[in-house]
Amino acid sequence: MPHGSILRELRQTKPFPSNREEAFVGILRTADMLRWRISEVLEPEGITLAQFNVLRILRGARETGLPTLEIGARLVEQAPGITRLIDRLELAGLVRRERPRADRRQVLCHIEKKGLALLSRLDTTVPQASEVLFAGLASAEIDQLITSLDAIRSVCAARCTSLRKQ
Amino acid sequence: MPHGSILRELRQTKPFPSNREEAFVGILRTADMLRWRISEVLEPEGITLAQFNVLRILRGARETGLPTLEIGARLVEQAPGITRLIDRLELAGLVRRERPRADRRQVLCHIEKKGLALLSRLDTTVPQASEVLFAGLASAEIDQLITSLDAIRSVCAARCTSLRKQ
DNA sequence: AGACAATAGTTGATATGTCAAGCAAACTCG
DNA sequence: CGAGTTTGCTTGACATATCAACTATTGTCT
């Protein structure tokens, strides 16, 4: 069966002018669905995907903590509104902020016990969800997928970096 | 070279627990970059990616026009705020709305000459951009990518449809 | 030391997305 | 026919994203 399921999904009849464009749309559409599915899992805990990612990043730096903008740089998806995102996490008691003496410009963020507890509740359900979603693909196929996406991002990054940092 | 570029990009050290999770993150991250790159191309025309997609959908139905919610259903990414999105397009003179006599509940949307002109200005630059971004991949690799993404979405859709329509 | 720039983050204005409730036209069925 | 339901869309309230200024601290250069 040739691919073409996107055409059906979008109820279009014209074929894509090139497979690059089809892949382009396919990536956006798949990401949207994945984001949607994972949000379903996160909803009971009352956090968004971006907040979840921030918490996981902070868990990875539990002892030292991380400055605000460093968190932003590590986020999967860009988040210029990182300050206010962390405002909400702090308000919810999941995160703590502190201004270190060494460099008083920066603000170190630490995950709180409450945040760790929340993450540990998700540690089984989130991987479970991605297991299910990728069930239709063989392991080698997933590896190939990862490699292809990496290649796209490396081209993209080469043309982006100069602009991203201004 | 084994994949692992995401780890570098996110400045993480721990490997992903499974390649499914790595693929998951890879898709979200790649989609974010693509969205960012394409927005750059659209910016000079003053429209967003969602608005661009709506215009293209309406161009595909030039003669008949389309009811508002039908446009929403065809969008690449979900857009519940379709009404206000079209409000802005109408305000910009790119789209026209009309309430047909046959079924006066629905609102038919048509693309205006100004909208068609805008799209035609993008008809070369947008495909060019995706050409560049996928330059690192062989055509067969792109086909494989499309197939894999289709497979993910088909699993996802099977579990989503029931919820999407409530 | 003092001027200037760079860094780290915050804030405000504005745009956009999201959710639930609401309204009116059309359908359904006793 | 007419009460109740469904469909198609809009609206309001609120959350979040985006962009451009702005503050405070530190680093750099003469």
Coordinates of C-alpha atoms (C1' of nucleotides) in Angstrom, one line a residue:
Chain A
M1 CA 0.0 0.0 0.0
P2 CA 1.5 3.3 -1.0
H3 CA 1.4 6.1 1.5
G4 CA -1.2 8.7 1.1
S5 CA -3.1 8.5 4.3
I6 CA -2.6 12.2 4.9
L7 CA -4.6 13.0 1.9
R8 CA -7.4 10.9 3.3
E9 CA -7.1 12.5 6.7
L10 CA -7.2 16.0 5.4
R11 CA -9.9 15.1 2.9
Q12 CA -7.9 16.4 0.0
T13 CA -7.8 14.9 -3.4
K14 CA -4.7 16.4 -5.0
P15 CA -1.5 14.5 -4.4
F16 CA 1.4 16.3 -2.8
P17 CA 3.7 18.0 -5.3
S18 CA 6.7 16.3 -3.7
N19 CA 7.4 13.7 -1.0
R20 CA 9.3 16.4 0.9
E21 CA 6.1 18.4 1.3
E22 CA 4.2 15.3 2.3
A23 CA 6.9 14.5 4.9
F24 CA 6.7 18.0 6.1
V25 CA 3.0 17.9 6.7
G26 CA 3.3 14.4 8.1
I27 CA 5.8 15.5 10.8
L28 CA 3.6 18.4 11.9
R29 CA 0.5 16.4 12.0
T30 CA 2.1 13.5 13.8
A31 CA 3.6 15.8 16.4
D32 CA 0.2 17.4 16.9
M33 CA -1.3 14.0 17.6
L34 CA 1.4 12.9 20.0
R35 CA 1.2 16.2 21.9
W36 CA -2.5 15.6 22.1
R37 CA -2.2 12.0 23.4
I38 CA 0.5 12.8 26.0
S39 CA -1.5 15.8 27.3
E40 CA -4.3 13.3 28.0
V41 CA -2.0 11.4 30.3
L42 CA -0.7 14.6 32.0
E43 CA -4.1 16.2 32.5
P44 CA -5.0 14.3 35.7
E45 CA -1.9 15.8 37.3
G46 CA -2.9 19.3 36.1
I47 CA 0.3 20.1 34.2
T48 CA 1.0 20.9 30.6
L49 CA 3.5 19.2 28.3
A50 CA 5.9 22.1 28.6
Q51 CA 5.6 22.1 32.4
F52 CA 6.2 18.4 32.4
N53 CA 9.4 18.8 30.4
V54 CA 10.7 21.6 32.7
L55 CA 10.1 19.3 35.7
R56 CA 12.0 16.5 34.1
I57 CA 14.9 18.8 33.2
L58 CA 15.0 20.0 36.8
R59 CA 14.9 16.4 38.1
G60 CA 18.0 15.7 36.0
A61 CA 19.8 18.5 37.8
R62 CA 18.3 17.9 41.3
E63 CA 21.4 18.7 43.4
T64 CA 22.7 21.8 41.6
G65 CA 19.6 23.3 40.2
L66 CA 19.5 25.2 36.9
P67 CA 19.3 28.9 35.9
T68 CA 16.0 29.9 34.3
L69 CA 17.2 30.5 30.8
E70 CA 19.3 27.3 30.8
I71 CA 16.0 25.4 31.3
G72 CA 14.6 27.3 28.3
A73 CA 17.5 26.2 26.2
R74 CA 17.0 22.6 27.0
L75 CA 13.3 22.5 26.3
V76 CA 12.1 20.2 23.5
E77 CA 10.0 23.0 22.1
Q78 CA 10.9 26.6 22.3
A79 CA 9.4 28.5 25.3
P80 CA 10.2 32.2 25.4
G81 CA 7.7 32.5 28.2
I82 CA 9.8 30.4 30.4
T83 CA 9.7 32.9 33.3
R84 CA 5.9 32.8 33.6
L85 CA 5.9 29.1 33.0
I86 CA 8.1 28.6 36.1
D87 CA 6.0 31.2 37.9
R88 CA 3.1 28.8 37.7
L89 CA 5.2 25.8 38.7
E90 CA 6.4 27.8 41.7
L91 CA 2.9 28.8 42.6
A92 CA 1.9 25.2 42.5
G93 CA 4.7 24.4 44.9
L94 CA 6.5 22.1 42.4
V95 CA 9.6 24.3 42.1
R96 CA 11.6 26.7 44.2
R97 CA 13.7 29.6 43.0
E98 CA 16.8 31.1 44.6
R99 CA 19.2 33.9 43.8
P100 CA 22.7 32.6 44.3
R101 CA 25.4 34.9 45.8
A102 CA 28.0 34.0 43.1
D103 CA 26.1 35.6 40.3
R104 CA 23.1 37.5 41.4
R105 CA 21.8 38.1 38.0
Q106 CA 20.7 34.5 37.6
V107 CA 18.0 32.6 39.3
L108 CA 18.5 29.0 40.2
C109 CA 15.5 26.7 39.9
H110 CA 15.2 23.6 42.0
I111 CA 12.5 20.9 41.9
E112 CA 10.6 20.4 45.1
K113 CA 9.6 17.2 46.8
K114 CA 6.1 17.7 45.6
G115 CA 7.4 18.0 42.0
L116 CA 9.4 14.8 42.3
A117 CA 6.4 13.0 43.7
L118 CA 4.3 14.2 40.7
L119 CA 7.0 13.0 38.3
S120 CA 7.2 9.6 39.9
R121 CA 3.5 9.1 39.5
L122 CA 4.0 9.8 35.7
D123 CA 7.1 7.6 35.4
T124 CA 5.1 4.6 34.4
T125 CA 2.1 6.0 32.6
V126 CA 4.1 8.3 30.2
P127 CA 6.4 5.6 28.8
Q128 CA 3.5 3.2 28.6
A129 CA 1.7 5.7 26.4
S130 CA 4.6 6.0 24.0
E131 CA 5.0 2.2 23.9
V132 CA 1.4 1.9 22.7
L133 CA 1.8 4.7 20.1
F134 CA 4.8 3.2 18.5
A135 CA 3.5 -0.4 18.6
G136 CA 3.0 -0.5 14.9
L137 CA 6.7 0.0 14.1
A138 CA 9.5 -2.5 14.3
S139 CA 12.4 -1.5 16.4
A140 CA 14.7 -1.0 13.4
E141 CA 12.1 1.2 11.8
I142 CA 12.1 3.4 14.8
D143 CA 15.8 3.7 14.7
Q144 CA 15.6 4.7 11.1
L145 CA 13.0 7.2 12.0
I146 CA 15.2 8.7 14.6
T147 CA 18.1 8.9 12.2
S148 CA 16.0 10.7 9.6
L149 CA 14.6 13.2 12.0
D150 CA 18.1 13.9 13.3
A151 CA 19.3 14.6 9.7
I152 CA 16.4 17.1 9.2
R153 CA 17.2 18.9 12.4
S154 CA 20.9 19.1 11.6
V155 CA 20.1 20.9 8.3
C156 CA 17.5 23.0 10.1
A157 CA 19.8 23.9 13.0
A158 CA 22.6 24.9 10.7
R159 CA 20.3 27.5 9.2
C160 CA 18.7 28.4 12.5
T161 CA 21.5 28.8 15.0
S162 CA 22.6 32.1 13.7
L163 CA 19.1 33.5 14.0
R164 CA 18.2 31.8 17.3
K165 CA 20.9 33.4 19.3
Q166 CA 20.6 36.6 17.2
Chain B
M1 CA 27.4 7.2 13.8
P2 CA 24.7 6.1 16.2
H3 CA 21.9 8.5 16.7
G4 CA 22.0 10.5 19.9
S5 CA 22.0 14.0 18.6
I6 CA 19.0 14.8 20.7
L7 CA 20.9 14.2 23.8
R8 CA 23.5 16.8 22.7
E9 CA 20.8 19.2 21.6
L10 CA 19.1 19.0 25.0
R11 CA 22.4 18.9 26.8
Q12 CA 21.4 15.8 28.6
T13 CA 23.7 13.0 29.5
K14 CA 21.4 10.1 30.3
P15 CA 20.4 8.0 27.3
F16 CA 16.8 7.6 26.5
P17 CA 15.2 4.5 28.2
S18 CA 13.9 3.3 24.9
N19 CA 14.1 4.2 21.3
R20 CA 10.3 4.9 21.3
E21 CA 10.8 7.7 23.8
E22 CA 13.7 9.1 21.7
A23 CA 11.5 8.9 18.6
F24 CA 8.7 10.6 20.5
V25 CA 10.9 13.5 21.5
G26 CA 12.5 13.6 18.1
I27 CA 9.2 14.1 16.4
L28 CA 8.1 16.9 18.7
R29 CA 11.4 18.7 18.4
T30 CA 11.6 18.4 14.6
A31 CA 8.1 19.6 14.2
D32 CA 8.9 22.6 16.3
M33 CA 11.9 23.4 14.1
L34 CA 10.0 23.0 10.9
R35 CA 7.2 25.2 12.2
W36 CA 9.8 27.8 13.1
R37 CA 11.5 27.7 9.7
I38 CA 8.3 27.9 7.8
S39 CA 7.0 30.8 9.9
E40 CA 10.1 32.7 8.8
V41 CA 9.0 32.4 5.2
L42 CA 5.4 33.4 6.0
E43 CA 6.3 36.3 8.2
P44 CA 6.9 38.8 5.4
E45 CA 3.3 38.2 4.3
G46 CA 2.0 38.8 7.9
I47 CA 0.2 35.4 8.3
T48 CA 0.7 32.5 10.7
L49 CA 1.1 28.9 9.7
A50 CA -2.5 28.1 10.7
Q51 CA -3.8 31.0 8.6
F52 CA -1.6 29.8 5.7
N53 CA -3.1 26.4 5.9
V54 CA -6.7 27.7 6.0
L55 CA -6.0 29.8 2.9
R56 CA -4.6 26.8 1.1
I57 CA -7.6 24.7 2.0
L58 CA -10.0 27.4 0.8
R59 CA -8.0 27.7 -2.5
G60 CA -8.7 24.0 -2.9
A61 CA -12.4 24.7 -2.7
R62 CA -12.4 28.0 -4.6
E63 CA -15.7 27.6 -6.5
T64 CA -17.9 26.1 -3.8
G65 CA -16.4 27.5 -0.6
L66 CA -16.4 25.6 2.7
P67 CA -18.3 25.8 5.9
T68 CA -16.3 27.0 8.9
L69 CA -16.1 23.7 10.8
E70 CA -15.2 21.7 7.7
I71 CA -12.1 23.9 7.4
G72 CA -11.2 23.1 11.0
A73 CA -11.6 19.4 10.4
R74 CA -9.1 19.6 7.5
L75 CA -6.4 21.6 9.3
V76 CA -3.1 20.0 9.8
E77 CA -3.0 20.9 13.5
Q78 CA -6.1 21.2 15.6
A79 CA -7.6 24.6 15.7
P80 CA -10.7 24.9 17.9
G81 CA -10.4 28.7 17.6
I82 CA -11.2 28.4 13.9
T83 CA -13.9 31.1 14.1
R84 CA -11.6 33.8 15.4
L85 CA -8.8 32.7 13.1
I86 CA -11.1 33.3 10.1
D87 CA -12.3 36.6 11.7
R88 CA -8.8 37.8 11.3
L89 CA -8.5 36.6 7.7
E90 CA -11.8 38.3 6.9
L91 CA -10.6 41.5 8.6
A92 CA -7.4 41.3 6.4
G93 CA -9.6 41.0 3.3
L94 CA -8.2 37.6 2.4
V95 CA -11.5 35.7 3.0
R96 CA -15.2 36.3 2.6
R97 CA -18.1 34.7 4.6
E98 CA -21.6 34.1 3.5
R99 CA -24.7 32.5 5.0
P100 CA -26.3 30.3 2.4
R101 CA -30.0 30.1 2.1
A102 CA -30.0 26.3 1.9
D103 CA -28.8 25.7 5.5
R104 CA -28.7 29.0 7.4
R105 CA -26.9 27.5 10.3
Q106 CA -23.6 27.2 8.4
V107 CA -21.3 29.9 7.2
L108 CA -19.6 29.4 3.9
C109 CA -16.1 30.7 3.6
H110 CA -14.5 31.8 0.3
I111 CA -11.0 32.9 -0.5
E112 CA -10.8 36.4 -2.0
K113 CA -8.6 37.6 -4.8
K114 CA -6.3 39.2 -2.3
G115 CA -5.9 35.8 -0.6
L116 CA -5.1 34.0 -3.9
A117 CA -2.5 36.6 -4.7
L118 CA -0.9 36.2 -1.3
L119 CA -0.8 32.4 -1.8
S120 CA 0.7 32.7 -5.3
R121 CA 3.5 34.8 -3.9
L122 CA 4.3 31.9 -1.5
D123 CA 3.9 29.1 -4.0
T124 CA 7.6 29.2 -4.9
T125 CA 9.2 30.1 -1.5
V126 CA 7.4 27.6 0.7
P127 CA 8.3 24.5 -1.4
Q128 CA 11.8 25.8 -1.8
A129 CA 12.1 26.0 2.0
S130 CA 11.0 22.3 2.4
E131 CA 13.4 21.3 -0.4
V132 CA 16.3 22.7 1.6
L133 CA 15.2 21.2 4.9
F134 CA 15.0 17.7 3.5
A135 CA 18.2 18.0 1.4
G136 CA 20.0 15.7 3.8
L137 CA 17.7 12.7 3.1
A138 CA 17.5 10.4 0.1
S139 CA 14.2 10.2 -1.6
A140 CA 13.7 6.6 -0.5
E141 CA 14.5 7.7 3.1
I142 CA 11.8 10.3 2.9
D143 CA 9.3 7.7 1.6
Q144 CA 10.2 5.5 4.6
L145 CA 9.8 8.4 6.9
I146 CA 6.3 9.2 5.6
T147 CA 5.3 5.5 5.9
S148 CA 6.5 5.4 9.5
L149 CA 4.7 8.5 10.5
D150 CA 1.5 7.2 8.9
A151 CA 1.8 4.1 11.0
I152 CA 2.1 6.1 14.2
R153 CA -0.9 8.3 13.3
S154 CA -3.0 5.3 12.4
V155 CA -2.4 3.8 15.9
C156 CA -3.0 7.2 17.4
A157 CA -6.1 7.9 15.5
A158 CA -7.6 4.6 16.4
R159 CA -7.4 5.6 20.1
C160 CA -8.3 9.2 19.5
T161 CA -11.3 9.2 17.2
S162 CA -13.7 8.1 19.8
L163 CA -12.6 10.9 22.0
R164 CA -12.2 13.6 19.3
K165 CA -15.8 13.4 18.3
Q166 CA -16.8 12.8 21.9
Chain C
dA1 C1' 38.2 53.6 38.3
dG2 C1' 34.6 54.6 34.8
dA3 C1' 32.1 54.0 30.4
dC4 C1' 30.2 50.6 27.7
dA5 C1' 28.6 46.3 26.5
dA6 C1' 27.0 41.7 27.6
dT7 C1' 24.2 38.6 30.4
dA8 C1' 20.1 37.0 33.1
dG9 C1' 15.7 37.6 33.9
dT10 C1' 11.4 40.3 34.4
dT11 C1' 7.5 42.9 32.9
dG12 C1' 3.7 44.9 29.9
dA13 C1' 1.1 44.9 25.7
dT14 C1' -0.9 42.3 22.6
dA15 C1' -2.0 38.1 20.0
dT16 C1' -3.5 33.7 20.0
dG17 C1' -5.2 29.2 21.9
dT18 C1' -8.6 26.7 25.0
dC19 C1' -12.8 25.5 27.3
dA20 C1' -17.5 25.8 28.5
dA21 C1' -21.7 27.9 27.7
dG22 C1' -24.9 29.9 24.6
dC23 C1' -27.9 30.7 20.4
dA24 C1' -30.4 29.9 16.3
dA25 C1' -31.6 27.0 12.5
dA26 C1' -32.7 22.4 11.1
dC27 C1' -33.9 17.7 12.0
dT28 C1' -36.8 13.9 14.6
dC29 C1' -40.5 11.7 16.2
dG30 C1' -44.7 10.9 18.8
Chain D
dC1 C1' -47.5 20.3 14.5
dG2 C1' -44.5 21.1 18.4
dA3 C1' -41.3 19.6 22.1
dG4 C1' -36.9 17.9 22.3
dT5 C1' -32.5 16.9 20.0
dT6 C1' -28.8 17.8 17.0
dT7 C1' -25.9 20.6 14.2
dG8 C1' -23.1 24.7 13.1
dC9 C1' -21.2 28.4 14.7
dT10 C1' -20.3 32.3 18.0
dT11 C1' -19.1 34.3 22.3
dG12 C1' -17.0 35.2 26.9
dA13 C1' -13.7 34.1 30.4
dC14 C1' -9.5 32.6 31.0
dA15 C1' -4.7 30.5 30.1
dT16 C1' -0.9 30.7 27.5
dA17 C1' 2.4 32.4 23.8
dT18 C1' 5.0 36.2 21.7
dC19 C1' 7.5 40.4 21.1
dA20 C1' 9.7 44.4 22.7
dA21 C1' 11.1 47.2 26.2
dC22 C1' 13.2 47.4 30.8
dT23 C1' 16.1 46.5 35.3
dA24 C1' 19.9 44.7 37.7
dT25 C1' 24.3 42.6 37.7
dT26 C1' 28.6 41.3 35.8
dG27 C1' 32.3 41.5 32.5
dT28 C1' 35.5 44.2 29.4
dC29 C1' 38.4 47.7 27.9
dT30 C1' 41.0 51.8 28.2

